[in-house]
Coordinates of C-alpha atoms and ligand atoms in Angstrom, one line a residue:
M1 CA -10.6 -27.8 -9.2
L2 CA -11.2 -24.5 -5.7
G3 CA -13.5 -22.4 -6.2
G4 CA -12.1 -19.0 -5.6
Y5 CA -9.0 -19.0 -7.8
A6 CA -8.4 -18.3 -11.5
G7 CA -6.2 -22.0 -11.3
K8 CA -2.9 -20.6 -13.0
I9 CA -0.4 -18.0 -12.5
L10 CA 1.8 -16.6 -15.5
R11 CA 5.7 -16.4 -15.4
V12 CA 7.1 -13.6 -17.8
D13 CA 11.2 -14.2 -18.1
L14 CA 11.3 -9.7 -19.3
S15 CA 15.0 -11.2 -21.1
S16 CA 14.4 -13.9 -23.2
G17 CA 10.5 -13.1 -24.1
R18 CA 9.1 -17.1 -22.7
M19 CA 5.7 -16.9 -20.7
R20 CA 4.7 -20.2 -19.7
R21 CA 1.9 -21.1 -16.8
E22 CA 2.1 -22.4 -13.5
T23 CA -0.3 -24.1 -10.9
I24 CA 0.5 -23.2 -7.4
S25 CA -0.4 -26.7 -5.0
E26 CA -3.2 -26.4 -2.8
E27 CA -1.2 -26.7 0.2
W28 CA 0.8 -23.6 -0.3
L29 CA -2.4 -21.9 -1.4
R30 CA -4.0 -22.9 1.9
K31 CA -1.0 -21.5 3.5
F32 CA -1.0 -18.4 2.2
L33 CA -4.2 -17.8 0.2
G34 CA -2.6 -15.6 -1.9
G35 CA -2.0 -11.5 -2.3
E36 CA 1.2 -10.6 -0.4
G37 CA 1.1 -13.8 1.3
L38 CA 1.7 -16.1 -1.6
A39 CA 3.8 -13.6 -3.4
T40 CA 5.8 -13.4 0.1
R41 CA 6.2 -16.9 -0.5
I42 CA 7.4 -17.3 -3.5
L43 CA 9.9 -14.0 -3.7
Y44 CA 11.1 -15.6 -0.3
S45 CA 12.2 -19.2 -2.8
E46 CA 13.1 -17.3 -5.6
L47 CA 15.3 -14.6 -4.4
E48 CA 19.2 -14.4 -3.5
A49 CA 19.4 -13.3 -0.3
G50 CA 20.2 -9.3 -1.0
V51 CA 19.0 -9.6 -4.5
N52 CA 19.5 -5.4 -5.8
P53 CA 16.1 -4.2 -5.9
L54 CA 16.3 -2.8 -9.1
S55 CA 18.1 -5.5 -11.0
P56 CA 17.0 -8.3 -13.2
K57 CA 17.0 -10.2 -10.5
N58 CA 14.6 -9.5 -8.2
K59 CA 11.1 -10.3 -9.5
L60 CA 7.6 -8.6 -9.4
I61 CA 5.0 -10.4 -8.2
F62 CA 0.9 -9.5 -9.2
M63 CA -1.2 -11.5 -7.0
T64 CA -5.2 -11.6 -6.6
G65 CA -6.4 -13.7 -3.7
P66 CA -9.6 -16.1 -3.7
L67 CA -12.5 -13.8 -3.2
T68 CA -10.5 -11.0 -5.6
G69 CA -13.6 -10.7 -8.3
T70 CA -16.2 -12.7 -6.7
I71 CA -19.6 -11.1 -5.3
T72 CA -18.8 -10.8 -2.6
P73 CA -18.4 -7.4 -1.8
A74 CA -14.9 -4.4 -1.3
A75 CA -12.9 -7.5 -2.8
P76 CA -11.4 -6.6 -5.9
R77 CA -7.8 -5.9 -4.4
Y78 CA -4.7 -8.2 -6.0
S79 CA -1.4 -7.3 -3.9
V80 CA 2.3 -6.4 -6.1
A81 CA 5.2 -7.7 -4.3
A82 CA 8.9 -7.2 -4.7
R83 CA 12.1 -6.8 -2.7
S84 CA 11.4 -2.6 -2.7
P85 CA 14.8 -1.1 -3.4
L86 CA 13.5 2.2 -0.9
T87 CA 13.8 0.2 2.5
L88 CA 15.8 -3.1 0.7
C89 CA 12.2 -5.1 3.1
I90 CA 9.6 -7.1 1.5
G91 CA 7.8 -4.8 -1.1
T92 CA 3.3 -5.3 -0.4
S93 CA 1.2 -2.8 -2.3
N94 CA -2.2 -3.3 -3.1
A95 CA -5.3 -1.7 -5.2
G96 CA -8.8 -1.8 -5.6
G97 CA -11.1 -0.4 -8.8
F98 CA -11.0 -3.0 -11.6
F99 CA -7.9 -4.4 -11.8
G100 CA -7.8 -7.7 -10.6
P101 CA -10.9 -8.9 -10.6
E102 CA -10.7 -8.6 -14.7
L103 CA -7.5 -10.3 -13.9
K104 CA -9.1 -12.9 -12.7
F105 CA -12.5 -13.4 -15.2
A106 CA -9.0 -13.5 -17.8
G107 CA -8.2 -16.5 -16.2
W108 CA -4.8 -15.7 -14.2
D109 CA -4.9 -15.1 -10.7
G110 CA -0.9 -14.0 -10.9
I111 CA 1.4 -12.8 -13.2
I112 CA 5.2 -12.6 -11.9
V113 CA 7.8 -11.0 -13.5
E114 CA 11.3 -11.6 -14.6
G115 CA 14.6 -10.1 -15.7
R116 CA 14.8 -7.1 -18.1
A117 CA 13.3 -5.9 -21.5
E118 CA 16.1 -4.7 -23.8
K119 CA 13.8 -2.1 -24.5
P120 CA 10.4 -1.0 -23.0
V121 CA 7.3 -3.2 -23.6
Y122 CA 3.6 -4.4 -22.1
L123 CA 2.0 -6.5 -21.6
L124 CA -1.8 -7.4 -23.4
I125 CA -3.6 -10.5 -21.8
R126 CA -6.7 -11.5 -23.6
D127 CA -7.6 -14.4 -21.5
G128 CA -5.5 -16.9 -21.9
E129 CA -3.8 -15.4 -24.9
V130 CA -0.3 -13.2 -23.7
E131 CA 1.8 -11.9 -25.9
L132 CA 4.6 -8.7 -25.2
K133 CA 4.1 -6.2 -27.3
D134 CA 6.2 -2.8 -27.6
A135 CA 6.0 -0.3 -25.8
S136 CA 8.7 2.8 -26.8
H137 CA 5.5 4.7 -28.1
L138 CA 4.1 4.6 -23.8
W139 CA 7.6 5.5 -22.6
G140 CA 7.4 9.2 -21.3
K141 CA 3.8 9.3 -21.3
D142 CA 2.1 9.7 -17.7
T143 CA -0.2 7.4 -16.5
Y144 CA -3.8 8.6 -17.6
E145 CA -2.2 8.7 -21.3
T146 CA -1.2 5.7 -21.1
E147 CA -3.9 4.0 -20.1
E148 CA -6.3 6.4 -22.6
I149 CA -3.9 4.6 -25.5
L150 CA -3.5 1.5 -24.7
R151 CA -7.6 1.6 -24.3
R152 CA -7.9 3.2 -28.0
E153 CA -5.0 0.9 -29.4
V154 CA -5.9 -2.9 -28.2
G155 CA -8.9 -2.3 -26.0
G156 CA -12.2 -3.5 -26.1
K157 CA -14.5 -1.9 -23.2
N158 CA -13.7 -4.0 -20.5
L159 CA -9.8 -3.3 -21.3
R160 CA -8.0 -2.7 -17.2
C161 CA -4.6 -1.0 -17.1
A162 CA -1.7 -1.6 -14.4
C163 CA 0.8 0.6 -15.9
I164 CA 3.7 3.1 -14.3
G165 CA 4.2 7.1 -15.2
P166 CA 7.4 8.8 -16.0
A167 CA 8.4 8.3 -12.1
G168 CA 8.8 4.4 -12.2
E169 CA 10.4 4.5 -15.8
N170 CA 13.2 7.1 -14.4
L171 CA 13.8 4.9 -11.2
V172 CA 12.2 7.0 -8.3
L173 CA 11.9 4.9 -5.7
I174 CA 8.2 6.3 -4.2
A175 CA 7.1 5.0 -7.3
S176 CA 3.8 4.1 -7.7
I177 CA 1.4 1.4 -9.9
L178 CA -1.8 3.2 -10.8
N179 CA -5.2 0.9 -12.0
D180 CA -8.1 2.7 -13.4
K181 CA -6.0 5.9 -13.6
C182 CA -6.9 6.5 -9.8
R183 CA -6.3 3.3 -7.7
L184 CA -3.0 2.8 -6.6
A185 CA 0.1 1.0 -5.6
G186 CA 1.3 3.5 -4.3
R187 CA 3.9 2.5 -1.2
T188 CA 7.4 0.7 -0.9
G189 CA 8.7 2.0 -5.0
M190 CA 7.1 -1.1 -6.7
G191 CA 7.0 1.3 -9.4
A192 CA 10.4 1.2 -9.8
V193 CA 11.0 -2.3 -9.8
M194 CA 8.5 -2.2 -12.7
G195 CA 10.5 0.4 -14.1
S196 CA 13.6 -1.2 -14.0
K197 CA 12.3 -4.3 -15.7
R198 CA 10.9 -1.4 -18.9
L199 CA 7.9 -3.1 -18.3
K200 CA 5.0 -0.3 -18.9
A201 CA 1.8 -1.8 -18.6
I202 CA -0.1 -4.7 -18.0
A203 CA -3.1 -4.4 -19.9
V204 CA -6.3 -7.1 -19.5
E205 CA -9.3 -8.2 -20.8
A206 CA -11.8 -11.1 -20.4
S207 CA -14.5 -13.0 -22.4
R208 CA -16.6 -13.7 -19.8
R209 CA -17.4 -12.4 -16.5
R210 CA -17.9 -15.2 -13.8
I211 CA -15.2 -16.4 -11.1
E212 CA -16.6 -20.6 -10.1
V213 CA -17.1 -21.0 -6.8
A214 CA -17.8 -24.0 -4.6
D215 CA -20.9 -22.9 -3.5
E216 CA -22.0 -20.0 -5.2
E217 CA -25.2 -19.7 -3.0
E218 CA -23.9 -19.2 0.1
L219 CA -21.5 -16.7 -0.9
K220 CA -24.9 -14.8 -2.2
R221 CA -26.5 -15.0 1.1
L222 CA -23.5 -14.4 3.0
S223 CA -22.6 -11.2 0.6
G224 CA -26.5 -10.2 1.7
E225 CA -25.4 -10.5 4.9
I226 CA -22.5 -8.2 4.6
V227 CA -24.2 -5.4 2.8
E228 CA -27.1 -4.9 6.0
K229 CA -24.1 -5.2 8.6
L230 CA -21.7 -2.6 6.4
Q231 CA -25.0 -0.2 6.0
A232 CA -25.4 -0.4 9.4
N233 CA -21.5 0.6 10.5
P234 CA -21.9 4.4 11.9
L235 CA -18.1 4.3 10.2
V236 CA -18.6 2.4 7.1
K237 CA -21.3 5.6 6.8
L238 CA -19.1 8.5 7.2
L239 CA -16.5 6.6 5.1
S240 CA -18.9 6.7 1.9
D241 CA -20.5 9.8 3.0
H242 CA -17.2 11.9 2.5
G243 CA -14.4 9.3 1.4
T244 CA -10.9 8.8 4.0
D245 CA -10.6 12.4 4.6
G246 CA -14.0 12.2 5.9
F247 CA -11.9 10.8 9.4
F248 CA -9.8 13.8 9.2
K249 CA -11.2 16.5 12.2
L250 CA -12.2 13.3 13.6
L251 CA -8.9 12.5 13.7
M252 CA -6.9 15.9 13.7
E253 CA -9.4 16.3 16.7
E254 CA -7.6 13.8 18.8
G255 CA -3.9 15.8 19.1
Y256 CA -2.9 14.5 16.0
G257 CA -0.1 16.7 15.2
L258 CA 1.0 16.1 11.9
A259 CA 1.3 19.8 11.3
K260 CA 4.8 21.2 9.4
N261 CA 6.5 17.8 9.8
W262 CA 4.9 16.1 12.1
T263 CA 4.9 19.5 14.9
Q264 CA 2.1 20.6 15.5
A265 CA -1.8 20.0 16.1
G266 CA -4.9 21.6 15.4
F267 CA -3.9 22.6 11.8
A268 CA -6.2 23.7 9.4
V269 CA -8.5 21.2 10.8
E270 CA -12.8 22.3 9.6
K271 CA -10.8 23.4 5.6
L272 CA -8.6 20.2 5.0
D273 CA -12.6 17.8 6.1
G274 CA -13.7 15.4 3.9
E275 CA -16.9 17.2 4.5
N276 CA -16.0 20.3 2.6
I277 CA -15.1 18.1 -0.1
T278 CA -18.5 16.6 -0.6
R279 CA -20.3 20.0 0.3
N280 CA -17.9 22.2 -2.5
L281 CA -15.6 19.8 -4.4
M282 CA -17.3 16.6 -5.5
V283 CA -19.5 15.8 -8.4
R284 CA -19.5 12.4 -7.9
R285 CA -18.4 9.1 -5.7
T286 CA -16.8 6.5 -7.1
S287 CA -16.4 3.0 -6.4
C288 CA -13.7 0.0 -6.7
F289 CA -15.2 -2.8 -8.6
M290 CA -19.0 -4.2 -5.8
C291 CA -18.4 -2.3 -3.6
P292 CA -21.4 -0.9 -1.7
I293 CA -18.4 1.9 0.0
A294 CA -17.6 3.4 -3.0
C295 CA -15.6 5.9 -0.6
H296 CA -13.7 8.1 -3.3
R297 CA -14.8 10.8 -5.4
D298 CA -14.7 12.7 -8.3
V299 CA -13.8 16.3 -8.2
R300 CA -14.2 19.8 -10.2
I301 CA -13.0 22.7 -9.8
D302 CA -13.9 25.9 -10.7
S303 CA -12.7 28.4 -9.9
G304 CA -8.5 29.8 -9.4
P305 CA -5.7 28.7 -10.8
Y306 CA -6.8 25.5 -10.6
A307 CA -9.2 26.0 -12.3
G308 CA -10.7 23.1 -14.6
Y309 CA -9.8 19.9 -13.2
E310 CA -12.5 17.1 -12.2
G311 CA -11.0 13.8 -11.3
P312 CA -10.1 11.9 -8.7
G313 CA -10.3 14.2 -5.2
P314 CA -7.4 13.7 -2.4
E315 CA -7.6 10.7 -0.1
Y316 CA -6.6 11.2 3.4
E317 CA -3.2 10.4 3.5
T318 CA -2.9 12.2 0.9
V319 CA -4.2 15.3 2.5
G320 CA -2.3 15.0 5.6
A321 CA 0.8 14.7 3.7
I322 CA 0.8 17.2 1.2
G323 CA -1.8 19.4 3.5
C324 CA -0.7 18.9 7.1
L325 CA 3.1 17.9 6.9
C326 CA 3.5 20.6 4.1
L327 CA 1.5 23.4 6.4
I328 CA -1.2 23.9 3.0
D329 CA -4.6 24.4 4.0
D330 CA -6.4 24.4 0.3
L331 CA -7.7 21.4 -0.8
K332 CA -7.5 23.0 -4.4
A333 CA -4.2 22.9 -4.1
I334 CA -3.8 19.9 -2.5
T335 CA -6.2 18.4 -5.0
K336 CA -3.7 19.3 -8.3
A337 CA -0.8 18.2 -6.5
S338 CA -2.5 14.6 -6.0
D339 CA -3.2 14.6 -9.9
L340 CA 0.4 15.5 -10.2
C341 CA 1.4 12.2 -8.4
N342 CA -1.0 9.6 -10.3
R343 CA -0.1 11.8 -13.4
Y344 CA 3.6 10.9 -12.5
G345 CA 3.4 7.6 -11.2
I346 CA 4.5 8.8 -7.3
D347 CA 3.1 8.2 -4.2
T348 CA 1.4 11.4 -2.0
I349 CA 1.9 9.3 1.4
S350 CA 6.1 9.2 0.5
T351 CA 6.1 12.7 -1.2
G352 CA 4.2 14.7 1.2
S353 CA 6.5 13.3 3.4
I354 CA 9.7 14.0 1.6
I355 CA 8.5 17.4 0.7
A356 CA 8.0 18.2 4.3
F357 CA 11.5 16.9 5.5
A358 CA 12.8 19.3 2.4
M359 CA 11.4 22.3 4.0
E360 CA 11.7 21.3 7.2
C361 CA 15.8 21.3 6.1
Y362 CA 15.6 24.3 4.9
E363 CA 13.9 26.3 7.4
K364 CA 16.8 25.0 10.0
G365 CA 19.8 25.6 6.8
L366 CA 20.6 22.3 6.3
I367 CA 20.2 23.1 2.3
T368 CA 20.0 26.8 0.9
K369 CA 18.4 28.1 -2.7
E370 CA 21.0 27.3 -4.1
D371 CA 20.5 23.1 -3.7
T372 CA 17.1 23.1 -4.8
G373 CA 18.0 24.7 -7.7
G374 CA 16.5 28.3 -6.5
V375 CA 13.0 27.0 -5.2
E376 CA 12.3 28.5 -2.0
L377 CA 11.4 25.1 0.0
T378 CA 8.7 27.4 2.5
W379 CA 6.1 25.8 4.8
G380 CA 3.1 26.5 2.9
N381 CA 4.4 27.3 -0.7
V382 CA 2.1 25.6 -2.9
D383 CA 4.3 26.8 -5.9
A384 CA 7.7 24.9 -4.8
V385 CA 5.7 21.6 -3.7
L386 CA 3.3 20.9 -7.7
E387 CA 7.5 21.9 -8.8
M388 CA 9.4 19.8 -6.4
I389 CA 6.5 16.8 -7.1
R390 CA 7.6 18.0 -10.9
M391 CA 11.7 17.6 -10.5
I392 CA 11.6 14.4 -8.2
A393 CA 9.5 12.7 -10.2
F394 CA 11.7 13.6 -13.2
R395 CA 15.0 13.0 -10.7
E396 CA 15.7 16.3 -12.1
G397 CA 18.5 18.7 -10.1
F398 CA 17.4 18.4 -6.0
G399 CA 14.3 16.1 -6.6
N400 CA 17.0 13.5 -8.1
L401 CA 18.5 13.5 -4.2
L402 CA 14.2 13.4 -2.8
A403 CA 13.9 10.6 -5.2
E404 CA 15.7 8.3 -3.3
G405 CA 13.8 8.6 -0.2
S406 CA 13.7 10.8 2.6
R407 CA 16.1 8.6 4.4
R408 CA 18.9 8.3 1.7
A409 CA 18.5 12.6 0.9
A410 CA 18.8 12.4 5.1
E411 CA 22.5 10.5 5.2
K412 CA 23.6 13.1 2.2
I413 CA 22.5 15.7 3.6
G414 CA 24.0 14.9 6.8
G415 CA 23.8 17.2 10.5
E416 CA 21.3 17.0 12.0
A417 CA 18.8 15.6 8.8
P418 CA 18.8 11.8 9.9
Q419 CA 16.6 13.3 12.5
L420 CA 14.2 15.5 10.6
A421 CA 13.2 12.2 8.1
M422 CA 10.3 10.7 9.3
Q423 CA 9.8 7.5 8.2
V424 CA 10.7 3.5 9.5
K425 CA 12.9 1.3 7.7
G426 CA 12.8 3.9 4.7
L427 CA 9.2 4.0 4.5
E428 CA 7.8 7.3 5.0
L429 CA 5.5 8.1 8.0
A430 CA 1.2 7.3 7.5
M431 CA -0.5 9.5 8.5
H432 CA -1.2 8.4 12.5
D433 CA 0.3 10.2 15.4
P434 CA 2.6 7.8 17.7
R435 CA 2.2 10.4 20.1
V436 CA -1.2 10.3 20.3
K437 CA -2.0 6.7 20.4
P438 CA 1.0 4.3 21.2
G439 CA -0.3 1.9 19.3
Y440 CA 0.1 2.9 16.2
G441 CA 4.1 3.9 17.3
L442 CA 4.3 -0.1 17.6
S443 CA 2.7 -0.9 14.4
F444 CA 4.6 0.8 12.2
A445 CA 8.2 -0.2 14.8
T446 CA 7.2 -3.4 13.5
N447 CA 5.4 -3.4 10.3
T448 CA 7.8 -5.4 7.8
T449 CA 7.3 -3.0 4.7
G450 CA 8.1 0.0 6.7
G451 CA 5.9 3.3 8.0
R452 CA 2.3 1.2 6.9
H453 CA -1.4 1.7 7.3
T454 CA -2.5 -1.3 5.6
E455 CA 0.2 -3.7 6.8
G456 CA -2.3 -3.1 10.4
V457 CA -2.3 -0.2 12.3
E458 CA -4.5 0.0 15.9
G459 CA -4.3 3.0 18.3
S460 CA -4.9 0.1 21.8
E461 CA -1.6 0.6 23.9
N462 CA -1.9 -3.6 24.1
P463 CA 0.5 -5.6 22.0
S464 CA -2.2 -8.5 21.8
T465 CA -4.2 -6.5 20.4
I466 CA -1.2 -5.4 17.9
I467 CA -0.7 -8.4 16.5
L468 CA -4.6 -9.5 16.2
D469 CA -4.7 -7.0 14.2
Q470 CA -1.4 -7.3 11.7
N471 CA -2.6 -10.8 11.9
M472 CA -5.8 -9.9 10.6
H473 CA -4.5 -6.9 8.0
A474 CA -2.2 -9.5 7.0
V475 CA -4.8 -12.4 5.8
V476 CA -7.1 -9.4 4.6
N477 CA -4.3 -8.2 2.2
S478 CA -3.9 -11.7 0.9
T479 CA -7.7 -12.7 0.3
G480 CA -8.8 -9.8 -2.1
L481 CA -10.6 -7.9 0.8
C482 CA -10.9 -4.5 1.0
R483 CA -9.2 -3.6 5.1
F484 CA -12.0 -0.7 5.3
A485 CA -14.7 -2.9 5.2
Y486 CA -13.3 -6.5 7.1
V487 CA -11.1 -4.9 9.7
A488 CA -10.0 -1.4 9.5
L489 CA -13.8 0.2 11.0
S490 CA -13.9 -2.2 13.8
H491 CA -10.5 -3.8 15.6
E492 CA -11.7 -6.5 18.1
I493 CA -12.7 -9.8 16.9
S494 CA -16.1 -9.4 19.1
D495 CA -17.2 -6.5 17.4
A496 CA -15.1 -7.1 14.1
V497 CA -18.3 -8.7 12.4
L498 CA -17.1 -8.5 9.0
F499 CA -13.3 -10.2 10.3
S500 CA -15.2 -12.7 11.3
Y501 CA -16.8 -13.5 7.5
V502 CA -13.8 -14.4 6.4
P503 CA -13.9 -17.9 6.8
K504 CA -17.2 -18.3 5.7
L505 CA -16.5 -16.5 2.9
L506 CA -13.5 -18.7 2.2
S507 CA -15.6 -21.4 2.7
A508 CA -18.3 -20.7 0.1
A509 CA -15.7 -19.6 -2.0
V510 CA -12.9 -22.3 -1.6
G511 CA -14.9 -25.3 -0.8
W512 CA -12.3 -25.4 2.5
D513 CA -13.5 -26.5 5.9
I514 CA -12.4 -23.6 7.6
T515 CA -11.9 -21.9 11.5
L516 CA -11.4 -18.4 12.2
E517 CA -8.8 -20.1 14.1
E518 CA -7.2 -21.3 11.4
V519 CA -7.6 -18.2 9.3
L520 CA -5.8 -16.5 12.1
K521 CA -3.6 -18.6 12.6
T522 CA -3.2 -17.8 8.5
G523 CA -2.3 -14.5 9.4
E524 CA 0.2 -14.9 11.7
R525 CA 1.9 -17.5 9.2
I526 CA 2.2 -14.2 6.7
F527 CA 3.6 -11.4 9.2
N528 CA 5.9 -14.0 10.7
L529 CA 7.1 -14.8 6.7
K530 CA 7.2 -11.5 5.7
R531 CA 9.8 -10.7 8.8
L532 CA 11.3 -14.3 7.6
F533 CA 12.1 -12.7 4.6
N534 CA 13.5 -9.7 5.8
L535 CA 15.9 -11.7 8.0
K536 CA 17.1 -13.5 5.3
H537 CA 17.4 -10.2 3.2
G538 CA 19.3 -8.4 6.7
I539 CA 16.8 -6.5 8.1
G540 CA 16.7 -7.0 11.6
K541 CA 15.4 -6.1 15.2
E542 CA 17.8 -2.9 14.7
E543 CA 15.1 -1.4 11.9
D544 CA 12.3 -1.7 14.7
R545 CA 12.5 1.5 15.6
L546 CA 10.5 4.9 15.1
P547 CA 12.3 8.6 14.1
R548 CA 13.3 10.3 17.4
R549 CA 10.9 12.8 17.0
F550 CA 8.3 10.8 18.3
L551 CA 10.4 9.3 21.1
E552 CA 11.8 12.7 22.9
E553 CA 10.7 15.4 21.2
P554 CA 6.9 15.9 23.0
L555 CA 4.3 18.1 21.3
Q556 CA 4.4 21.3 22.2
T557 CA 0.1 21.8 21.1
G558 CA -3.3 20.3 21.3
P559 CA -4.9 17.9 22.9
A560 CA -2.1 15.0 23.4
K561 CA 0.8 18.2 24.5
G562 CA 2.8 17.4 26.6
R563 CA 2.9 13.2 24.9
I564 CA 5.5 10.7 23.5
C565 CA 5.6 7.5 22.7
N566 CA 7.4 4.9 24.7
L567 CA 8.0 2.2 22.9
K568 CA 10.5 0.1 24.4
P569 CA 8.4 -1.2 26.6
L570 CA 5.6 -2.3 24.5
L571 CA 8.4 -3.6 21.9
E572 CA 8.9 -5.8 24.5
K573 CA 6.5 -7.5 25.4
Y574 CA 5.8 -8.1 21.6
Y575 CA 8.5 -9.8 21.2
E576 CA 7.3 -11.8 23.5
L577 CA 3.8 -12.4 22.3
R578 CA 5.5 -12.9 19.5
G579 CA 7.3 -15.6 20.1
W580 CA 10.6 -13.6 18.7
N581 CA 13.8 -13.9 20.1
A582 CA 14.3 -11.0 22.5
E583 CA 18.6 -10.6 21.1
T584 CA 17.5 -11.5 17.9
G585 CA 14.4 -10.5 17.1
Y586 CA 13.8 -14.1 14.7
P587 CA 10.8 -16.0 15.6
T588 CA 11.9 -18.8 17.8
R589 CA 11.8 -22.6 16.5
E590 CA 8.8 -23.6 18.1
K591 CA 7.0 -20.5 16.8
L592 CA 8.4 -21.5 13.4
E593 CA 6.5 -24.5 14.0
E594 CA 3.5 -23.8 15.6
L595 CA 3.5 -22.2 12.1
E596 CA 4.5 -24.3 9.8
L597 CA 7.0 -22.7 8.5
S598 CA 10.3 -24.1 10.5
D599 CA 12.0 -26.0 6.8
L600 CA 12.3 -22.0 6.1
L601 CA 14.9 -21.4 8.2
E602 CA 16.1 -24.1 10.0
D603 CA 19.2 -22.4 11.6
E604 CA 18.7 -19.1 12.4
S605 CA 15.8 -19.4 14.7
Ligands
SF4_701 S1 -14.0 0.3 0.2 FE1 -13.2 2.2 -1.0 S2 -10.6 1.4 -1.7 FE2 -12.2 -0.4 -0.5 S3 -13.2 -1.4 -2.0 FE3 -14.7 0.1 -1.2 S4 -14.7 1.5 -2.8 FE4 -12.6 0.9 -2.9

């Protein structure tokens, strides 16, 4: 048996209650690794073109990678994938924490969920024993309550749980899946797919805590080297010391124009920086499984309207989306908003972005207080933001429209609204500004899942660097590794000492004799596979675009004042370098043959 992998996956048909174990061929494992790569390959084969994402015919896949749960530093991740109800593209999202490792310890590489249960259920996995259990009493509970109840009812001390909150149950298209309370598969609406299947949670507990690898001594040696390199990297130190929001000030000083729905730079730079969280709110740093970086932090609020809160603090993306986009400069209020999103199970990036979009519509008179049910959606109005989060999660009143995501909401509102929705392929943008660094624009426009930062986000204006970054991310997201440790903080391969460890880690864990060249080709294959998935489901070149604001409205303030993103020439060069047809956006036949993917799309290149 291969090392690293548990050696089997679980297929659960919720319509019939049938469950069976399956194995994946070594050919597929080597070509697609695991995580989002393997999950996308399965979905490509098994979903009919144009499948309704919220129908029983869509499939929801939880998939670990070959390094998940091994002693490799910062390798806690599992991916969730399905056709996204928000974007209609391939939907993938990955989360850290402890759920992925526990699933592997229990002996499963992944779970394919099919069909729809008649009534709410949860899946209980204890090693090889798998049961579907009634979840009627959990339906309506928030994610924290769900985990606590399951822990009380069934759990031993190692029980880990991935679940949805009310938003997933209500099929809110930006619903997330949470595990370990605050680790999120947040993007692309995977929580809505889980809700559509009436699957409230997956709870897993293993009796052993070990994953067999091919060469344990070598993996230990490599892991020791990696920890040393991580500790010597100043950007990793910043991440450790002040969390993801430790980068806030650095990025804002480059001129990011996030404020007021991406129209202004320089908003509350000192107040919202992560150093402020560390100094004034943090009670402890927290970590995912076996990660020496520990980039998360628990915070406590001792005064003001949110006094008494103690729990996860906000990440950079949340501070950007809820804080800057909506003009809220109070970290305590942002923490409260983040907590509500986590409990209800909605993605903070999309939520902040959608509310900021609605605020701009309100300011411009495209919607009124009558439309919002009396909520004054004015900039910086904290109470309005908190109320709107609740209304979105429960699809109440105006929240029902916003629960569809900014693209659909804008189409419904009409007039100028579609230009104010800051999304790509229907997914609200991550907090990186293409006017400051055009490479971010190219990354967003070509990202197969929408306006994402975890599928590759590179500031360089060189399309070949963007392609390399996207391919490296495809590998990292398919192995169980965390992007912060292996790619995000060192983009160039020559500097990316940690990405260059990936083939060595795979060789030691799995037993393959694999080179950096093969790993990079694998990343390219996975990225192209996701592109093919989208093409199969009718999402083509016309969706490789950016919001008009980035292309035509120069920033009015800050160091990047006057700049726009000139996407067209970057995109043309990108297609050429990718080996994609400039007219149709399809990968050429030669490219598919080179990547050993030509069997997937015989007629369309
Ligand atoms: S860097 Fe942060 S997100 Fe990544 S594995 Fe470590 S603690 Fe988790």
